[in-house]
mmCIF file of C-alpha atoms in Angstrom:
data_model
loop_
_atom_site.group_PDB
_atom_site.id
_atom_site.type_symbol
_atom_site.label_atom_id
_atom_site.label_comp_id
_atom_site.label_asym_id
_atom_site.label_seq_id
_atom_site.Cartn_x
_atom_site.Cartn_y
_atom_site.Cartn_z
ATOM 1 C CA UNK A 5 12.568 0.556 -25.406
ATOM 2 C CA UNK A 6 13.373 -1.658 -22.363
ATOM 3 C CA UNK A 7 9.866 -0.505 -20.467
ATOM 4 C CA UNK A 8 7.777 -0.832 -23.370
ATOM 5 C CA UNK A 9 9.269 -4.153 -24.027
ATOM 6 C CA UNK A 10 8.845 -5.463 -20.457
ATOM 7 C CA UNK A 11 5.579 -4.376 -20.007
ATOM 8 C CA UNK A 12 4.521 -5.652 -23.799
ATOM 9 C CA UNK A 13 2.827 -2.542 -24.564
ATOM 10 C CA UNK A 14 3.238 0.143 -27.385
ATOM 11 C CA UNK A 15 5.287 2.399 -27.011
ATOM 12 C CA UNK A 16 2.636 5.559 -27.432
ATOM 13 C CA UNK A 17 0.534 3.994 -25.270
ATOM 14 C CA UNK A 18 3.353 3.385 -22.464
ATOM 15 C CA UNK A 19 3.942 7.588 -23.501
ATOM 16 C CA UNK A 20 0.403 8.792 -23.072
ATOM 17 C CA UNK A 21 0.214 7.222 -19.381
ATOM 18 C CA UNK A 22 3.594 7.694 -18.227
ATOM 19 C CA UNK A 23 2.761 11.564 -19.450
ATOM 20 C CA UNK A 24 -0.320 11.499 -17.390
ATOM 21 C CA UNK A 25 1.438 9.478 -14.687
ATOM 22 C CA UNK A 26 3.803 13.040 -14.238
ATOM 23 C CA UNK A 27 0.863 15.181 -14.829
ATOM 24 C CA UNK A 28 -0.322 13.848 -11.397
ATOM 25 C CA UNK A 29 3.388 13.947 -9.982
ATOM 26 C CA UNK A 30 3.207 10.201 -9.312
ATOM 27 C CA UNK A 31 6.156 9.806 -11.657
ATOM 28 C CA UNK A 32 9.204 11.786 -12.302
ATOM 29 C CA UNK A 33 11.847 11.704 -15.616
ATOM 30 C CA UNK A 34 14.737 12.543 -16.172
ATOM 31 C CA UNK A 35 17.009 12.660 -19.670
ATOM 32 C CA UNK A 36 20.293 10.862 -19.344
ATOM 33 C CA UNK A 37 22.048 10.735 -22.804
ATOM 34 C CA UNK A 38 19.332 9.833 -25.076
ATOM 35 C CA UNK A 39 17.251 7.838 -22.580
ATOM 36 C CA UNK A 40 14.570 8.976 -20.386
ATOM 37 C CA UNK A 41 14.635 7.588 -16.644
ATOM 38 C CA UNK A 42 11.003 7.173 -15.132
ATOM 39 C CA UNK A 43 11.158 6.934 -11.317
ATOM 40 C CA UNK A 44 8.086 6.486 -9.126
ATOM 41 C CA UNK A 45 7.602 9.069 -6.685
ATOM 42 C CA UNK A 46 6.720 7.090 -3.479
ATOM 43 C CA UNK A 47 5.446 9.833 -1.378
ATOM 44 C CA UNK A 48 2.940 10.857 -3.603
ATOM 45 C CA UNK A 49 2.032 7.189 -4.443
ATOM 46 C CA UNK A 50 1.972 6.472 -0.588
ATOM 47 C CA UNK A 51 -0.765 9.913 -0.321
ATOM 48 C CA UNK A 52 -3.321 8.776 -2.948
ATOM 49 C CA UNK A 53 -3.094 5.208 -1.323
ATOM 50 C CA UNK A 54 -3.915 6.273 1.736
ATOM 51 C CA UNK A 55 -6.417 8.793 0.549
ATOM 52 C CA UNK A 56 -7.933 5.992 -1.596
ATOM 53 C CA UNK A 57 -7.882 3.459 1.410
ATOM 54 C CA UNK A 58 -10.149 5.972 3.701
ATOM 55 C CA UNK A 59 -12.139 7.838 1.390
ATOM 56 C CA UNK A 60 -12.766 5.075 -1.186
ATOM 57 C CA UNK A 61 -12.758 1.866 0.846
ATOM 58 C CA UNK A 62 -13.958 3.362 3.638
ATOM 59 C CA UNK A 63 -10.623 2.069 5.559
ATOM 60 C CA UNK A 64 -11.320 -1.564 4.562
ATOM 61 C CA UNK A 65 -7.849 -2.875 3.294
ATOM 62 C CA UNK A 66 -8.154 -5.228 0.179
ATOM 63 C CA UNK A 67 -5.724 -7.214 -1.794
ATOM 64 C CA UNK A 68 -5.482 -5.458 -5.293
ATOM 65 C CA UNK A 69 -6.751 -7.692 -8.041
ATOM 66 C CA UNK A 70 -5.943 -7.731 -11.333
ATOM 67 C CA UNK A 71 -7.631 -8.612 -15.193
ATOM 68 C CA UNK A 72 -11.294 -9.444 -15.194
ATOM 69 C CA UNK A 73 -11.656 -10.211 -11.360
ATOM 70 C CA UNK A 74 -11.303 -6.549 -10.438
ATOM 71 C CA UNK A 75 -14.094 -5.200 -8.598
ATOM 72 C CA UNK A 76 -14.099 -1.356 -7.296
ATOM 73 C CA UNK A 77 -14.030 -0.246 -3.718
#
């Protein structure tokens, strides 16, 4: 509902990643009522980053990019 509507994306699409996104504990839920609540889970997010920053980028910071001007580490 209100995520899939912010993010203007389908809502089995916004499922299958947010599903993935728990698989890899970088996102918790929890039922309240009839809703689900996503919350990130910062520590975990903070790891990979960090993990990602020395072992991908070779410690080289970079501003994150987004659309078509992405390029990889």
């Amino acid at each position: 509902g209100t995520l899939t509507a912010a993010l203007d994306v389908p809502a089995s699409t916004l499922s299958f990643h947010l599903k993935e996104l728990m698989h890899a504990n970088l996102v918790s839920q929890e039922r309240d009522g009839r809703s689900l609540i996503y919350r990130p889970a910062i520590e975990q997010m903070d790891e990979l980053l960090n993990y990602l920053s020395a072992h991908c980028c070779q410690g080289v910071a970079r501003k994150a990019t987004t659309g078509r001007n992405r390029k990889s580490c």
